[in-house]
């Protein structure tokens, strides 16, 4: 019985740990009006989870493009949280 409890605890720790994968520090998106450097780890640390952006799982954001970034994605989240840049120069060109 005691062995089963230890195994269950070990499995629980592994499952919880899997959800807190280390984040890429910064992601850079090339762009004709100025590259966008996205501080990914800073966002993950501030939000405390991944599902807010990675709704369908880790690693990718379905349909991420200019429309999403300027809509409900980056800019929309910044407006809703009243934090972060919402003007062009705030993201483009290293601003």
mmCIF file of C-alpha atoms in Angstrom:
data_model
loop_
_atom_site.group_PDB
_atom_site.id
_atom_site.type_symbol
_atom_site.label_atom_id
_atom_site.label_comp_id
_atom_site.label_asym_id
_atom_site.label_seq_id
_atom_site.Cartn_x
_atom_site.Cartn_y
_atom_site.Cartn_z
ATOM 1 C CA UNK A 1 0.000 0.000 0.000
ATOM 2 C CA UNK A 2 2.755 2.447 0.948
ATOM 3 C CA UNK A 3 4.542 1.750 -2.362
ATOM 4 C CA UNK A 4 1.364 2.597 -4.321
ATOM 5 C CA UNK A 5 1.119 5.931 -2.519
ATOM 6 C CA UNK A 6 4.737 6.784 -3.375
ATOM 7 C CA UNK A 7 4.160 5.873 -7.029
ATOM 8 C CA UNK A 8 0.976 7.971 -7.139
ATOM 9 C CA UNK A 9 2.793 10.965 -5.649
ATOM 10 C CA UNK A 10 5.676 10.587 -8.130
ATOM 11 C CA UNK A 11 3.252 10.428 -11.078
ATOM 12 C CA UNK A 12 1.396 13.510 -9.813
ATOM 13 C CA UNK A 13 4.665 15.442 -9.563
ATOM 14 C CA UNK A 14 5.595 14.465 -13.128
ATOM 15 C CA UNK A 15 2.192 15.503 -14.464
ATOM 16 C CA UNK A 16 2.287 18.886 -12.737
ATOM 17 C CA UNK A 17 5.881 19.446 -13.831
ATOM 18 C CA UNK A 18 5.012 18.683 -17.462
ATOM 19 C CA UNK A 19 2.674 21.668 -17.521
ATOM 20 C CA UNK A 20 5.403 24.081 -16.484
ATOM 21 C CA UNK A 21 7.854 23.552 -19.317
ATOM 22 C CA UNK A 22 10.549 26.164 -19.504
ATOM 23 C CA UNK A 23 9.767 28.977 -21.880
ATOM 24 C CA UNK A 24 11.841 30.294 -24.735
ATOM 25 C CA UNK A 25 13.301 33.581 -23.502
ATOM 26 C CA UNK A 26 12.527 35.784 -26.539
ATOM 27 C CA UNK A 27 10.901 35.137 -29.926
ATOM 28 C CA UNK A 28 11.705 37.486 -32.809
ATOM 29 C CA UNK A 29 9.294 38.057 -35.688
ATOM 30 C CA UNK A 30 10.793 39.726 -38.788
ATOM 31 C CA UNK A 31 8.596 42.441 -40.234
ATOM 32 C CA UNK A 32 8.902 45.066 -42.969
ATOM 33 C CA UNK A 33 8.152 47.972 -40.586
ATOM 34 C CA UNK A 34 10.448 46.723 -37.845
ATOM 35 C CA UNK A 35 11.019 43.376 -36.205
ATOM 36 C CA UNK A 36 8.975 42.439 -33.157
ATOM 37 C CA UNK A 37 10.869 40.959 -30.213
ATOM 38 C CA UNK A 38 8.364 39.107 -28.046
ATOM 39 C CA UNK A 39 9.571 38.495 -24.465
ATOM 40 C CA UNK A 40 7.960 35.038 -24.212
ATOM 41 C CA UNK A 41 9.336 33.971 -20.821
ATOM 42 C CA UNK A 42 8.401 37.326 -19.290
ATOM 43 C CA UNK A 43 4.816 36.827 -20.482
ATOM 44 C CA UNK A 44 4.700 33.229 -19.210
ATOM 45 C CA UNK A 45 6.033 34.289 -15.808
ATOM 46 C CA UNK A 46 3.521 37.163 -15.572
ATOM 47 C CA UNK A 47 0.521 35.080 -16.660
ATOM 48 C CA UNK A 48 1.541 31.958 -14.749
ATOM 49 C CA UNK A 49 0.238 29.558 -17.385
ATOM 50 C CA UNK A 50 0.346 28.730 -21.091
ATOM 51 C CA UNK A 51 -3.293 28.097 -22.033
ATOM 52 C CA UNK A 52 -4.190 31.776 -22.326
ATOM 53 C CA UNK A 53 -2.296 31.879 -25.623
ATOM 54 C CA UNK A 54 -1.673 28.211 -26.409
ATOM 55 C CA UNK A 55 -5.316 27.105 -26.215
ATOM 56 C CA UNK A 56 -4.800 23.847 -28.115
ATOM 57 C CA UNK A 57 -1.573 22.802 -26.434
ATOM 58 C CA UNK A 58 2.072 23.794 -26.087
ATOM 59 C CA UNK A 59 4.303 25.122 -28.805
ATOM 60 C CA UNK A 60 2.040 26.833 -31.305
ATOM 61 C CA UNK A 61 -0.784 29.297 -31.550
ATOM 62 C CA UNK A 62 -3.371 28.294 -34.162
ATOM 63 C CA UNK A 63 -3.609 30.861 -36.928
ATOM 64 C CA UNK A 64 -1.085 33.304 -35.460
ATOM 65 C CA UNK A 65 -0.671 36.126 -37.949
ATOM 66 C CA UNK A 66 -0.868 39.908 -38.212
ATOM 67 C CA UNK A 67 -4.661 39.886 -37.780
ATOM 68 C CA UNK A 68 -4.477 37.833 -34.576
ATOM 69 C CA UNK A 69 -1.586 39.891 -33.170
ATOM 70 C CA UNK A 70 -3.427 43.152 -33.851
ATOM 71 C CA UNK A 71 -6.784 41.759 -32.721
ATOM 72 C CA UNK A 72 -7.568 39.457 -29.813
ATOM 73 C CA UNK A 73 -3.948 38.326 -29.468
ATOM 74 C CA UNK A 74 -1.185 40.707 -28.427
ATOM 75 C CA UNK A 75 -2.907 44.080 -28.729
ATOM 76 C CA UNK A 76 -6.272 42.804 -27.486
ATOM 77 C CA UNK A 77 -4.715 41.279 -24.387
ATOM 78 C CA UNK A 78 -2.677 44.421 -23.687
ATOM 79 C CA UNK A 79 -5.825 46.559 -23.950
ATOM 80 C CA UNK A 80 -7.859 44.204 -21.743
ATOM 81 C CA UNK A 81 -5.166 44.044 -19.059
ATOM 82 C CA UNK A 82 -4.339 47.751 -19.414
ATOM 83 C CA UNK A 83 -0.651 46.761 -19.658
ATOM 84 C CA UNK A 84 1.816 46.534 -22.507
ATOM 85 C CA UNK A 85 2.198 48.403 -25.781
ATOM 86 C CA UNK A 86 -0.780 49.054 -28.054
ATOM 87 C CA UNK A 87 0.800 51.472 -30.549
ATOM 88 C CA UNK A 88 2.891 50.334 -33.548
ATOM 89 C CA UNK A 89 6.229 51.605 -32.263
ATOM 90 C CA UNK A 90 5.698 49.828 -28.947
ATOM 91 C CA UNK A 91 6.272 46.447 -30.608
ATOM 92 C CA UNK A 92 7.811 47.122 -34.016
ATOM 93 C CA UNK A 93 11.413 48.150 -34.366
ATOM 94 C CA UNK A 94 12.479 46.898 -30.962
ATOM 95 C CA UNK A 95 10.397 49.542 -29.184
#
